[in-house]
CSV table of C-alpha atoms and ligand atoms in Angstrom, one decimal:
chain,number,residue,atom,x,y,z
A,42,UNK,CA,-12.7,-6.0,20.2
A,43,UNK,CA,-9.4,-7.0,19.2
A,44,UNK,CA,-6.9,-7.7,21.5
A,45,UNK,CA,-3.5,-7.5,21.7
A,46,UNK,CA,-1.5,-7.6,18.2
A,47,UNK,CA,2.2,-9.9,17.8
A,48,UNK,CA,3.6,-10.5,14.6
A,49,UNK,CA,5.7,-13.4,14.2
A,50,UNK,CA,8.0,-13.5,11.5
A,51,UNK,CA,11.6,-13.7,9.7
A,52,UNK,CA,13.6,-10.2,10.2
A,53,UNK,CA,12.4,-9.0,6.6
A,54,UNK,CA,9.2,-6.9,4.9
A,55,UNK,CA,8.1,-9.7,3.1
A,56,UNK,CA,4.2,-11.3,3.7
A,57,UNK,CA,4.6,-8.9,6.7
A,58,UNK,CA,5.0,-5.2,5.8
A,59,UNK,CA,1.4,-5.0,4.2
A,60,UNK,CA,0.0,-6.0,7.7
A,61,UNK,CA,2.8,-3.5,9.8
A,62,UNK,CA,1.5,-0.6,7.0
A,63,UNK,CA,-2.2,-1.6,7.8
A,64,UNK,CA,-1.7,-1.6,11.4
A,65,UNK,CA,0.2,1.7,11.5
A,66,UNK,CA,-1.9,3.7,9.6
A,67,UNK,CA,-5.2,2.4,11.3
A,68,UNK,CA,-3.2,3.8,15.1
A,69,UNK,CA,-2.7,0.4,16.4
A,70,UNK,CA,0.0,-1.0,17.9
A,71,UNK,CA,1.8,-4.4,17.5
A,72,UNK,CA,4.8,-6.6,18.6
A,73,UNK,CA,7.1,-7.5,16.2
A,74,UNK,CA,8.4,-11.5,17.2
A,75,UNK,CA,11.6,-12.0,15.3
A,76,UNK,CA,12.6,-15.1,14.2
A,77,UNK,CA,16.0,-15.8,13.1
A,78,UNK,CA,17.2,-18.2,10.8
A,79,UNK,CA,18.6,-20.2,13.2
A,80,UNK,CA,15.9,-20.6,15.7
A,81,UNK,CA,13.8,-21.6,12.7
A,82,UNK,CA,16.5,-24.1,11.5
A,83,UNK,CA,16.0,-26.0,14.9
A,84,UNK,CA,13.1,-27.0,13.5
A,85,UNK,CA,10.7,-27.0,16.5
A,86,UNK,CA,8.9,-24.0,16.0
A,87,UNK,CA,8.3,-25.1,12.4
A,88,UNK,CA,6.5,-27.7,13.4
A,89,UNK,CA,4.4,-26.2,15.1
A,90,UNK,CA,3.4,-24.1,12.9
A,91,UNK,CA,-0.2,-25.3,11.0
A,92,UNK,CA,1.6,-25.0,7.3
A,93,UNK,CA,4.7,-24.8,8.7
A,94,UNK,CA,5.5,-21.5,7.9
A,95,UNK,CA,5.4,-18.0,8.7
A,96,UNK,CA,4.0,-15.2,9.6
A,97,UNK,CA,2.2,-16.1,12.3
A,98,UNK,CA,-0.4,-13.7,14.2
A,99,UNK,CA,-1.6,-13.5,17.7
A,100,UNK,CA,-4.7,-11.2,18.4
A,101,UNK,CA,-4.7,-11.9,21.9
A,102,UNK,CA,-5.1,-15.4,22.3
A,103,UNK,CA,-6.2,-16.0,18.7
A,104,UNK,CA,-3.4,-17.5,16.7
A,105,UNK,CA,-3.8,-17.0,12.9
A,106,UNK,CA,-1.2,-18.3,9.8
A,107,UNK,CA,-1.6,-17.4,5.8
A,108,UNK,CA,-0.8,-13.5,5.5
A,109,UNK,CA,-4.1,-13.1,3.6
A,110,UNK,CA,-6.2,-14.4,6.2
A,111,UNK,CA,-4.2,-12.5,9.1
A,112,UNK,CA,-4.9,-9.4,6.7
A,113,UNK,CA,-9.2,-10.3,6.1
A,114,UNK,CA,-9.0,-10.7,9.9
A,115,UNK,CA,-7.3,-6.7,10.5
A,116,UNK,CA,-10.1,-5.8,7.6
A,117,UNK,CA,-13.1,-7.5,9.8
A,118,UNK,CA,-11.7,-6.3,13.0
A,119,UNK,CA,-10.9,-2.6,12.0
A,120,UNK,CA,-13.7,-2.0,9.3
A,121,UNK,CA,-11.3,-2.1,6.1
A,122,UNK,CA,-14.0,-4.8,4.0
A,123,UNK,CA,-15.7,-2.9,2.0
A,124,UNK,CA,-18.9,-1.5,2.5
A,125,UNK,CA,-21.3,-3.7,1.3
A,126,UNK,CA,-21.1,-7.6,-0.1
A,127,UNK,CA,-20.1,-6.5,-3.7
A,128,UNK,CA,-17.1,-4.2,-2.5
A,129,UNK,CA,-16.0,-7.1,-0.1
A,130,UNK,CA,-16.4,-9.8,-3.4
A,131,UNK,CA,-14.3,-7.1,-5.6
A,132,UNK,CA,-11.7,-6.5,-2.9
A,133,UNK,CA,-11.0,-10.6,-2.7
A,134,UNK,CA,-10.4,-10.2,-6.8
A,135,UNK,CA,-7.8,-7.5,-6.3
A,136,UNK,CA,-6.3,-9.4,-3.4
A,137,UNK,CA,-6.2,-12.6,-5.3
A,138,UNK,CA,-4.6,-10.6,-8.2
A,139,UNK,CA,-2.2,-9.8,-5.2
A,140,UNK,CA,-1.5,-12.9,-4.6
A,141,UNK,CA,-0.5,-13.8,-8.6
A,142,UNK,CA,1.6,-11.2,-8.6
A,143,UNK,CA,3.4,-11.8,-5.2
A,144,UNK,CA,4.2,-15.2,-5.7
A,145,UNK,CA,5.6,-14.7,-9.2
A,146,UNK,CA,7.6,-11.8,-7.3
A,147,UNK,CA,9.1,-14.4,-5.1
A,148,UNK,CA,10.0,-16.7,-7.7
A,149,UNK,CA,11.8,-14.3,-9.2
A,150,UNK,CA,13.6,-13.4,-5.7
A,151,UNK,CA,14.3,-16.7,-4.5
A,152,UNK,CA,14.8,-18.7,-7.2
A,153,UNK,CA,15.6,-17.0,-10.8
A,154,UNK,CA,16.9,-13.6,-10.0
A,155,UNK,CA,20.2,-12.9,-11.8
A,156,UNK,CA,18.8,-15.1,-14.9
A,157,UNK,CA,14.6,-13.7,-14.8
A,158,UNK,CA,15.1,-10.0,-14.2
A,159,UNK,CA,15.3,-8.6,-17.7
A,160,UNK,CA,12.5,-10.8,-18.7
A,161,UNK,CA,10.4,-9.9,-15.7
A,162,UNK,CA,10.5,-6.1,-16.0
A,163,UNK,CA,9.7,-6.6,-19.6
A,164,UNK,CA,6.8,-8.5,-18.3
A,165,UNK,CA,5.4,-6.3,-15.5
A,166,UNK,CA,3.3,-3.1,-17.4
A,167,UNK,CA,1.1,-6.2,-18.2
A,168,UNK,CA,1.0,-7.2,-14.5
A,169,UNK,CA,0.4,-3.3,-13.2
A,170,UNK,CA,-2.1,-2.6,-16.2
A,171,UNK,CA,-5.3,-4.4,-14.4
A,172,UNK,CA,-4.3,-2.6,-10.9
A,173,UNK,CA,-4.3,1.0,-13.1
A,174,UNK,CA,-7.6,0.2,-15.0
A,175,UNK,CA,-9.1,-0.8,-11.4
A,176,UNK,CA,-7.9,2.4,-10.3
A,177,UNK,CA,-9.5,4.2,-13.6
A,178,UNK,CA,-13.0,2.9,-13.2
A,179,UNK,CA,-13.4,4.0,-9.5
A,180,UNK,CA,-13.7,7.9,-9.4
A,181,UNK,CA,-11.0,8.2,-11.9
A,182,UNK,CA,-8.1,6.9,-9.9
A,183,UNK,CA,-8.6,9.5,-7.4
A,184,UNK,CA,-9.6,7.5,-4.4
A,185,UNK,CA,-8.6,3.9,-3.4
A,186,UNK,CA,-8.9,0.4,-5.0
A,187,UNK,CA,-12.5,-0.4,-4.5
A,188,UNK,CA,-14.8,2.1,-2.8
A,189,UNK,CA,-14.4,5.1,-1.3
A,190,UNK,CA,-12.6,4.1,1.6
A,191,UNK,CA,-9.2,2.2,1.9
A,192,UNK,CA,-9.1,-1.3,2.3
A,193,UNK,CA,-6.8,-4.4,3.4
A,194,UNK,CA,-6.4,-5.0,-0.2
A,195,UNK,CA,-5.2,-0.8,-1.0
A,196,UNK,CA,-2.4,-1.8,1.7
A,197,UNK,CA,-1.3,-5.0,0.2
A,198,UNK,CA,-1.2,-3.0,-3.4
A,199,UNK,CA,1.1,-0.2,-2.0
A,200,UNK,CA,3.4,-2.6,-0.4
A,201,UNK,CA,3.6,-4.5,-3.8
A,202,UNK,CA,4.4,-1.1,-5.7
A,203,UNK,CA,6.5,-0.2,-3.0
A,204,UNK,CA,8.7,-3.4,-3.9
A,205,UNK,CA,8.4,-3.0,-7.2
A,206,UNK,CA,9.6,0.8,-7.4
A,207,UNK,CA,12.9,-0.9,-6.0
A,208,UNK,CA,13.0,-3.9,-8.0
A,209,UNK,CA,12.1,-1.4,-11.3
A,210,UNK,CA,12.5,3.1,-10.1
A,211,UNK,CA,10.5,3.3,-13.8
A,212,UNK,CA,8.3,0.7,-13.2
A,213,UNK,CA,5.1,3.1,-13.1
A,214,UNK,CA,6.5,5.4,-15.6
A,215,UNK,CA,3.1,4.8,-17.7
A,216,UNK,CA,0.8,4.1,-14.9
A,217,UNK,CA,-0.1,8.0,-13.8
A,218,UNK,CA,-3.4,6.8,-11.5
A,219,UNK,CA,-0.8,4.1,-9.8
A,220,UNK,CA,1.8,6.7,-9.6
A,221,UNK,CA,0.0,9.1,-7.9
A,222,UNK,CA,-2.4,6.6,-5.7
A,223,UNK,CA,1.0,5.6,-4.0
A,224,UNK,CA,2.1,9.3,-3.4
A,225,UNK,CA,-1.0,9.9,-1.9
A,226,UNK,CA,-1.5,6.8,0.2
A,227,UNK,CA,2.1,7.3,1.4
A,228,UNK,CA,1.9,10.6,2.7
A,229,UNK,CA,-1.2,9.5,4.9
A,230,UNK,CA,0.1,10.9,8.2
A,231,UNK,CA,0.4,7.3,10.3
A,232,UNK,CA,1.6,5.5,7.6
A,233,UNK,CA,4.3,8.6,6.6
A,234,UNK,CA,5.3,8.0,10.3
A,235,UNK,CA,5.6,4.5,10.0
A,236,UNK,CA,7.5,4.6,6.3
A,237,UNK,CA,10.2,6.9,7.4
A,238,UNK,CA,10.7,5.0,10.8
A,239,UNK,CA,13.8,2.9,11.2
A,240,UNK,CA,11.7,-0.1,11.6
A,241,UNK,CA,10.5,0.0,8.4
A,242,UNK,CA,13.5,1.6,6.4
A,243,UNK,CA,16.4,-0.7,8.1
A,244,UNK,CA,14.2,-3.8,7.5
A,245,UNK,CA,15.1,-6.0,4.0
A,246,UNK,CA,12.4,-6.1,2.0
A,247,UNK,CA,13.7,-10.1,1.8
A,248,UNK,CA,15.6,-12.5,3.3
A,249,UNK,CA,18.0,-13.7,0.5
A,250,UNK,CA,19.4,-9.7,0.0
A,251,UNK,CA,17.4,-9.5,-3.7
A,252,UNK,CA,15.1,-6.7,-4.2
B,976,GTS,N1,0.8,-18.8,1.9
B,976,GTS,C1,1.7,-18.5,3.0
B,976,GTS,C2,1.3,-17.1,3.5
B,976,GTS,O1,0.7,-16.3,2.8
B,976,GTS,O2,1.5,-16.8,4.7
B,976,GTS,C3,3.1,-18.5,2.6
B,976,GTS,C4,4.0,-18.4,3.7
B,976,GTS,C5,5.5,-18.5,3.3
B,976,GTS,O3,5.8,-18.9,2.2
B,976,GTS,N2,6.4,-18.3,4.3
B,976,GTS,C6,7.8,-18.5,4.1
B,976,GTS,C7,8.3,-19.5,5.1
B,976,GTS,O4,7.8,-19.7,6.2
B,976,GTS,C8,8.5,-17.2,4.3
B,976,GTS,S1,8.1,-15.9,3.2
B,976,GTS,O5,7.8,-16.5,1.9
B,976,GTS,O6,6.9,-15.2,3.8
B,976,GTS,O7,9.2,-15.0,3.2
B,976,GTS,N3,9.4,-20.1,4.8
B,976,GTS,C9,10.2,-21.0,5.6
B,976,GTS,C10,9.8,-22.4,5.4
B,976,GTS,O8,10.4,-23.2,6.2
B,976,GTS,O9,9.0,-22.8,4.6
């Protein structure tokens, strides 16, 4: 059983709003630890921190870093893995595509923003293509990433769109199964809820103002 949830991390979506959407739509409650900039520029908590970064998890007393192993660990603990060993190996892949694409997002953010923007919209339909022809080879696009239930990996996809709708509105303009997989995931009740809260809306999507 899982015990009780804290998220601790900078006052922004970033690694974190995959997990908060995970957690909301699966009814379970969290506690968000904020850390500012300037209890982090102290340099203690750093530290102590196994990479020396955030986020950092608590489930109960289990303390976890790395956002993709906080988010395996919600999968294991609230049956979001797949439902057999080939579903779990597939969901990694899309993850890991995840990943690619989210660290090249925060290059762009944090270091190259006013000079890489034009050159990275023009490079994202070949980025989104592979998440649209996932999409298309399971049930047509009409159901979630891999399988026929949703997954860690289908919340760390819609938060990715989700930043990328507001880094480029047109961005899915030619990706119809992606388009309309993130209308349907967002108006899953829970996670509606949790989209329109104030939580989620007031929160920057990063620290630096970019988006
Ligand atoms: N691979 C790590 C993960 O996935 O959790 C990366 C964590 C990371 O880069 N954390 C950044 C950090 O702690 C913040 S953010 O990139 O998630 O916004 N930066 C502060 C520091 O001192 O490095």
């Amino acid at each position: 059983m899982p015990g009780k949830y804290t998220i601790t991390y900078f006052p922004v979506r970033g690694r974190c709003e995959a997990m908060r959407m995970l957690l909301a739509d699966q009814g379970q409650e969290w506690t968000e630890d904020v850390v500012t900039g300037d209890i982090w520029g102290k340099g203690d908590f750093k530290k102590s921190c196994v990479f020396g970064q955030l986020p950092r998890f608590q489930d109960g007393d289990f303390i976890l870093y790395q956002s993709n192993a906080i988010l395996r660990l919600l999968a294991r603990n609230h049956v979001l893995y797949g439902q057999d060993a080939h579903e779990a190996a597939l969901l990694d892949m899309v993850n890991d595509g995840l990943e690619d694409l989210r660290m090249k997002y925060g290059r762009l953010i944090y270091q190259n923003y006013e000079n890489g923007k034009a050159a990275y919209i023009e490079a994202l339909p070949g980025e989104l293509r592979p998440f649209e022809n996932l999409l298309a080879q399971n049930n047509g696009g009409k159901s979630f990433i891999v399988g026929k239930q949703i997954s860690f990996a289908d919340y760390n996809l819609l938060d990715l769109l989700h930043v990328h709708l507001v880094l480029a509105p047109n961005c899915l303009a030619s990706f119809p199964l992606l388009a309309s997989y993130v209308k349907r995931l967002d108006a899953r009740p829970l996670l509606k809820a949790f989209l329109e809260s104030d939580a989620h809306k007031q929160r920057p999507i990063n620290g630096n103002g970019k988006q």
